[in-house]
JSON list of C-alpha atoms in Angstrom, two decimals:
[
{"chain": "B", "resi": 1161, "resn": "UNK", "atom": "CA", "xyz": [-13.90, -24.85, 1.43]},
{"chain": "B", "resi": 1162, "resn": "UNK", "atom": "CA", "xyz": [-15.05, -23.62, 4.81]},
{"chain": "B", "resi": 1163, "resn": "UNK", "atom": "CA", "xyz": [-14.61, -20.03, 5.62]},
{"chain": "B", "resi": 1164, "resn": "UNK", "atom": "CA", "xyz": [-12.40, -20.79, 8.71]},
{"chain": "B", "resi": 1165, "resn": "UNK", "atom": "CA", "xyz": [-9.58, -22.49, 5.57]},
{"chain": "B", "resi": 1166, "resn": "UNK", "atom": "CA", "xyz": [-10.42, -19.33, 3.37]},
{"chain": "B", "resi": 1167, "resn": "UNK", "atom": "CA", "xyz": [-9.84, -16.95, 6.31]},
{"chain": "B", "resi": 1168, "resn": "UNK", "atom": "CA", "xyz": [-6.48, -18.82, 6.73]},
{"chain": "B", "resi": 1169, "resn": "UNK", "atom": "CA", "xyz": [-5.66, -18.70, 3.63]},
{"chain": "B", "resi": 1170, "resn": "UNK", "atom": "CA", "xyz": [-5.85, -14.74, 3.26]},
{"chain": "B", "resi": 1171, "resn": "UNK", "atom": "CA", "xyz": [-4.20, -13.89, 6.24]},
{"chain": "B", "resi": 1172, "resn": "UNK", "atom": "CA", "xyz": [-1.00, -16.36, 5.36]},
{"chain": "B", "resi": 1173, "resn": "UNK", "atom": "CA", "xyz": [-1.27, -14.41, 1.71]},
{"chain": "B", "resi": 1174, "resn": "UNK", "atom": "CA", "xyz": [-2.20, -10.71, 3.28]},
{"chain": "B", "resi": 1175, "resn": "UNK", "atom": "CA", "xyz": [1.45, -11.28, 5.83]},
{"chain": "B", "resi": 1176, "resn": "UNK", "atom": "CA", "xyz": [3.48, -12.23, 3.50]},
{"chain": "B", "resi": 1177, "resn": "UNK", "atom": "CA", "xyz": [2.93, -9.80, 0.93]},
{"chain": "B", "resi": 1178, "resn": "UNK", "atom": "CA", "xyz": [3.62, -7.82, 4.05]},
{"chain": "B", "resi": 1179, "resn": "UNK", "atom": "CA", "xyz": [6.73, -8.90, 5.38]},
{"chain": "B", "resi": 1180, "resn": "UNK", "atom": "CA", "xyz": [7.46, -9.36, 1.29]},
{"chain": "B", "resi": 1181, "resn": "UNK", "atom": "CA", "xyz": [7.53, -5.49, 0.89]},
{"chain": "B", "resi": 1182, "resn": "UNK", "atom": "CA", "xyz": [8.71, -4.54, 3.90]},
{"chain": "B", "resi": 1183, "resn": "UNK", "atom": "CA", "xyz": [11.59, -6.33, 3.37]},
{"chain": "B", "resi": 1184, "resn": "UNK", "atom": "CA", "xyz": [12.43, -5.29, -0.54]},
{"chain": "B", "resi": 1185, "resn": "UNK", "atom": "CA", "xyz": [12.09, -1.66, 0.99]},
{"chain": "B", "resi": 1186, "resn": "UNK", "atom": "CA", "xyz": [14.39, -2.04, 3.58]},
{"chain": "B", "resi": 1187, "resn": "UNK", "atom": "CA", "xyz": [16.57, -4.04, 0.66]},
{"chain": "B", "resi": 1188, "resn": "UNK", "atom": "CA", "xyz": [16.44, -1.18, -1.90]},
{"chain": "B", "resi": 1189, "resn": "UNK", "atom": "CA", "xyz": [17.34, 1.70, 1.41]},
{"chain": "B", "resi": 1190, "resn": "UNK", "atom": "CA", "xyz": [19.95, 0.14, 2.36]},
{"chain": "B", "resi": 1191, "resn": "UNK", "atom": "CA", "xyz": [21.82, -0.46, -1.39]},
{"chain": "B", "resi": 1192, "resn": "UNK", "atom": "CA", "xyz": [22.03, -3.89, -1.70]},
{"chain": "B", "resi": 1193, "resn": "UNK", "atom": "CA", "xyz": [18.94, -4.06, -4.19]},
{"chain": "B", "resi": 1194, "resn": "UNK", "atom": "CA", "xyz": [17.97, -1.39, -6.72]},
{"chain": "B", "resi": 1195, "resn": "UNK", "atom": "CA", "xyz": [14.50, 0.05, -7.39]},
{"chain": "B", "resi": 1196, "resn": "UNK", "atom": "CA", "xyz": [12.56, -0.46, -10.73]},
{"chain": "B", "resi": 1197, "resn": "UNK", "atom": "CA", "xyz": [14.66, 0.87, -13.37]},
{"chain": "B", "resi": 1198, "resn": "UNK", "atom": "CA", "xyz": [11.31, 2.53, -15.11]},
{"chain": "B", "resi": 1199, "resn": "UNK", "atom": "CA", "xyz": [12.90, 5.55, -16.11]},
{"chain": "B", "resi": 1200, "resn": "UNK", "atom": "CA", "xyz": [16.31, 5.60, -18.23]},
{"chain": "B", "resi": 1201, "resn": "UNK", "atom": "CA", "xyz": [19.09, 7.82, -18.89]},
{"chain": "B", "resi": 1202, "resn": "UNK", "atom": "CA", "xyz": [17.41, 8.40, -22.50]},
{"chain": "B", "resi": 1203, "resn": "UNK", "atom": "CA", "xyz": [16.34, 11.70, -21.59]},
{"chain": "B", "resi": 1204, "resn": "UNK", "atom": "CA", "xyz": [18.98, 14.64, -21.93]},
{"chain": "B", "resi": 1205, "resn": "UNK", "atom": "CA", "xyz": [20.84, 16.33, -19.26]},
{"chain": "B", "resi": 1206, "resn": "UNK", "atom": "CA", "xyz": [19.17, 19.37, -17.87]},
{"chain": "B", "resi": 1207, "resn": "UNK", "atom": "CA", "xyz": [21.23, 21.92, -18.80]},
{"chain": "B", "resi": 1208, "resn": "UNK", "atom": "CA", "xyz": [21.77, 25.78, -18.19]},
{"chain": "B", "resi": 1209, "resn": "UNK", "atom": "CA", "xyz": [22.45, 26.49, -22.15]},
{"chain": "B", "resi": 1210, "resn": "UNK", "atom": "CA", "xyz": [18.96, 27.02, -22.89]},
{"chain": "B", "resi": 1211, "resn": "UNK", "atom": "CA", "xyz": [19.00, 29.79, -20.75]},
{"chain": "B", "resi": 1212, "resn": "UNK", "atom": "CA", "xyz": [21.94, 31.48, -21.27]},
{"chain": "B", "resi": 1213, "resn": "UNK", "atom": "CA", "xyz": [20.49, 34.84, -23.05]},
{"chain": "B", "resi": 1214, "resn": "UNK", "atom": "CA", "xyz": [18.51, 35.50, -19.36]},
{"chain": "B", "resi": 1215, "resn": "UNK", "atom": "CA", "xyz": [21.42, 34.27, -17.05]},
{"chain": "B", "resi": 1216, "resn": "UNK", "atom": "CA", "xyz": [24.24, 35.85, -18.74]},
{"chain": "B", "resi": 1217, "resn": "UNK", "atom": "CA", "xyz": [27.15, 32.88, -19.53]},
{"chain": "B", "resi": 1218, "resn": "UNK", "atom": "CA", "xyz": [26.81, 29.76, -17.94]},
{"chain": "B", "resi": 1219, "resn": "UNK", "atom": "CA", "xyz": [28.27, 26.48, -18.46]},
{"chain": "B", "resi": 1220, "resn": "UNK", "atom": "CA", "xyz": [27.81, 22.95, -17.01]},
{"chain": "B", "resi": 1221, "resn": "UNK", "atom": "CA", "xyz": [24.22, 21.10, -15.92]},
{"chain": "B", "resi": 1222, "resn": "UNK", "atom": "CA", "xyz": [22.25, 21.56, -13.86]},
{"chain": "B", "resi": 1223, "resn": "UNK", "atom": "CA", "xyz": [20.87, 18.54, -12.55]},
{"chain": "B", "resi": 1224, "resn": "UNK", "atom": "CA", "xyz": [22.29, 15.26, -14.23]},
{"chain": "B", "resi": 1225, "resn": "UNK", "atom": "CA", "xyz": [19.60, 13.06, -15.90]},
{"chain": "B", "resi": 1226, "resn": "UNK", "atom": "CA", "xyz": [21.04, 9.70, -13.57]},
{"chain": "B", "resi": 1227, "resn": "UNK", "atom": "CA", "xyz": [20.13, 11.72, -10.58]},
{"chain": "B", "resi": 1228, "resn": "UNK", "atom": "CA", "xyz": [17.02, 12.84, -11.80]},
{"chain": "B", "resi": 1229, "resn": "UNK", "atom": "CA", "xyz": [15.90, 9.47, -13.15]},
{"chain": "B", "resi": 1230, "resn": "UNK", "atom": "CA", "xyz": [17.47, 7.71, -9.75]},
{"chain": "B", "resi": 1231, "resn": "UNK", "atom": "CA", "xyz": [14.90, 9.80, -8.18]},
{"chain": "B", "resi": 1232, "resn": "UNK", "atom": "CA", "xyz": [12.01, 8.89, -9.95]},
{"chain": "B", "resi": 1233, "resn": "UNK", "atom": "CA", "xyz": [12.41, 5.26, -10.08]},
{"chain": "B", "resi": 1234, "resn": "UNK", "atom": "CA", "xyz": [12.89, 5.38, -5.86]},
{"chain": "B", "resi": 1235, "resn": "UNK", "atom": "CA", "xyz": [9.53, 7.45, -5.92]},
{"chain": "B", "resi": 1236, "resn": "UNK", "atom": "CA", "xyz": [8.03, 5.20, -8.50]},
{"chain": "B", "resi": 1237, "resn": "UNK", "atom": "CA", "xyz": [9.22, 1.89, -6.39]},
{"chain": "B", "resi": 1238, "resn": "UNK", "atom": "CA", "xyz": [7.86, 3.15, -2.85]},
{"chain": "B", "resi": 1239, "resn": "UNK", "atom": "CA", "xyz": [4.29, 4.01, -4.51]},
{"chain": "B", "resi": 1240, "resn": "UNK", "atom": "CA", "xyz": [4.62, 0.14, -5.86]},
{"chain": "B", "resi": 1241, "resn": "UNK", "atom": "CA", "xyz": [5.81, -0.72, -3.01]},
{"chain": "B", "resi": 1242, "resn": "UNK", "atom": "CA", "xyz": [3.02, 0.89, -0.74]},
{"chain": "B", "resi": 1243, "resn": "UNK", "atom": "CA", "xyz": [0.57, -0.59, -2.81]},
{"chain": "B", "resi": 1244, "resn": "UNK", "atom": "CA", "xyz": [1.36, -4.22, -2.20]},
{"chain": "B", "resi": 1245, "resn": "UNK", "atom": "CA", "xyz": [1.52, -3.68, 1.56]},
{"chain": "B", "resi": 1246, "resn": "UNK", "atom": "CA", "xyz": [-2.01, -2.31, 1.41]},
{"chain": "B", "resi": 1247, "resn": "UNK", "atom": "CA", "xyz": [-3.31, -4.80, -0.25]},
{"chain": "B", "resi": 1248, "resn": "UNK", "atom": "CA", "xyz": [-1.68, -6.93, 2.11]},
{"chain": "B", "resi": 1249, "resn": "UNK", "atom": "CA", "xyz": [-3.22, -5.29, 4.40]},
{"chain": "B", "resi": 1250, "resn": "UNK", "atom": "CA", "xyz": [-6.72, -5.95, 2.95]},
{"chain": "B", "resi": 1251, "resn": "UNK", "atom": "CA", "xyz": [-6.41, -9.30, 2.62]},
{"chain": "B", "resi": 1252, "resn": "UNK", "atom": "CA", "xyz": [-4.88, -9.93, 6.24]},
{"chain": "B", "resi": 1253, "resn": "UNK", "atom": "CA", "xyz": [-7.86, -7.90, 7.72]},
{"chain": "B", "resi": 1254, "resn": "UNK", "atom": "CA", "xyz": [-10.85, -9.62, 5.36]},
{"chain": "B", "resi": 1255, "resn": "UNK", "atom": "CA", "xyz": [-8.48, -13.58, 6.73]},
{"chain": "B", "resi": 1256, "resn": "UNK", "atom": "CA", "xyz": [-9.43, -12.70, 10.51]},
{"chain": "B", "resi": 1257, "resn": "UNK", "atom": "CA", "xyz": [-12.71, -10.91, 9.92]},
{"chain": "B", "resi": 1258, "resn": "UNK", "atom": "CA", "xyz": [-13.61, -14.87, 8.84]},
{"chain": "B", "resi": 1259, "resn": "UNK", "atom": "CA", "xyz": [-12.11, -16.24, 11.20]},
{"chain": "B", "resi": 1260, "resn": "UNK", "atom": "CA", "xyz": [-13.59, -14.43, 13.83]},
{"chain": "B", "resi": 1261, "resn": "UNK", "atom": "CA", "xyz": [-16.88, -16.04, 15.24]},
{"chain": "B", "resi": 1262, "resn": "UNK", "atom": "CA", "xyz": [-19.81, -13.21, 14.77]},
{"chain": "B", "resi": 1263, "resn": "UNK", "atom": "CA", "xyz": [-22.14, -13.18, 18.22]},
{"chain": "B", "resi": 1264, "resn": "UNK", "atom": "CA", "xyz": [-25.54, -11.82, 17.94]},
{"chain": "B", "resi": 1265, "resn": "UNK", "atom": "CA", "xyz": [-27.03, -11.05, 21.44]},
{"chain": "B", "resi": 1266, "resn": "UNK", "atom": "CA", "xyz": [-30.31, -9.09, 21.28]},
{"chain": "B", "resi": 1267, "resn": "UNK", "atom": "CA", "xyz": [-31.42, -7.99, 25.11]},
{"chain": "B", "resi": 1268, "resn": "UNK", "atom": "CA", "xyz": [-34.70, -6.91, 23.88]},
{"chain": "B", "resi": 1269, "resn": "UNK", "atom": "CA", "xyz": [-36.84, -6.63, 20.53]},
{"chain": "B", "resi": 1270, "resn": "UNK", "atom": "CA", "xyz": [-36.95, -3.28, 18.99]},
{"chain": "B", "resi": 1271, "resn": "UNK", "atom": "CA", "xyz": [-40.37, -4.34, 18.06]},
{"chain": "B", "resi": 1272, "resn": "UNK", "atom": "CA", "xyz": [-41.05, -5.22, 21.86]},
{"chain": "B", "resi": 1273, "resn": "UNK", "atom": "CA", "xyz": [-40.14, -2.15, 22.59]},
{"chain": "B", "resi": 1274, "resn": "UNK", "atom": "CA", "xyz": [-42.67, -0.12, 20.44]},
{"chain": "B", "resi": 1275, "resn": "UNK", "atom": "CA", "xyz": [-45.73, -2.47, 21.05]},
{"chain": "B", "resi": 1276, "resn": "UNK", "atom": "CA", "xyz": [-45.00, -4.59, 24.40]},
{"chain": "B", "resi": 1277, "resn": "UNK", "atom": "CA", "xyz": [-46.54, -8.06, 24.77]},
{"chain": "B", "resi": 1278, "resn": "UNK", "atom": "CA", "xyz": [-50.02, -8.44, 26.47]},
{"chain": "B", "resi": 1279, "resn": "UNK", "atom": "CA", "xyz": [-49.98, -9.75, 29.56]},
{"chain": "B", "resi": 1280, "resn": "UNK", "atom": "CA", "xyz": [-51.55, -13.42, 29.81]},
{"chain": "B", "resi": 1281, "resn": "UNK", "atom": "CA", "xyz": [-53.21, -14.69, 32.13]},
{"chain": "B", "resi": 1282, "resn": "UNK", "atom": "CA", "xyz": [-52.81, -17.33, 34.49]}
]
């Protein structure tokens, strides 16, 4: 394949896993998709009860384990998120840097510069 079809190729694949992310975050902000369920409600409830001889008596939780975990899997989807668009990114960037035609244009030779030519004669 030529490197124009290649470049092509990776920018097509780098924008769409860019527009693919973009759009499952705004999905998963807005409620109508949830995040990676990574983390489940296995985990017990944080409580107060296990510090009840330095508080004095308490009673209830304090932070539910559903709002905890909720928490974690929105953190844990952005970071996934954020990782695809980057490598979107990558690929989208390396697609146009072969697609763009590379000019060389020397004015001079840094080695004519050090030790000009002698001049000739007529």
């Amino acid at each position: 394949m030529s490197e124009k079809v290649i470049g092509y190729i990776l920018l097509l694949i780098g924008v769409l896993s860019i527009i693919f992310s973009t759009y499952n975050a705004f999905q998963v902000f807005t409620g109508k998709a949830k995040p990676i369920q990574y983390f489940t409600e296995k985990n017990s409830p944080l409580d107060l009860s296990s510090l009840s001889g330095m508080l004095g008596p308490t009673s209830g939780t304090l932070v539910s384990a559903s709002s905890v975990n909720d928490g974690l899997n929105l953190t844990l989807h952005i970071f996934l998120i954020s990782i695809i668009s980057g490598a979107g990114y990558k690929l989208a960037s390396l697609g146009i840097m072969l697609l763009r035609a590379i000019e060389v244009k020397l004015i001079k030779s840094p080695f004519e510069t050090i030790y000009p030519k002698p001049a000739t004669k007529p």
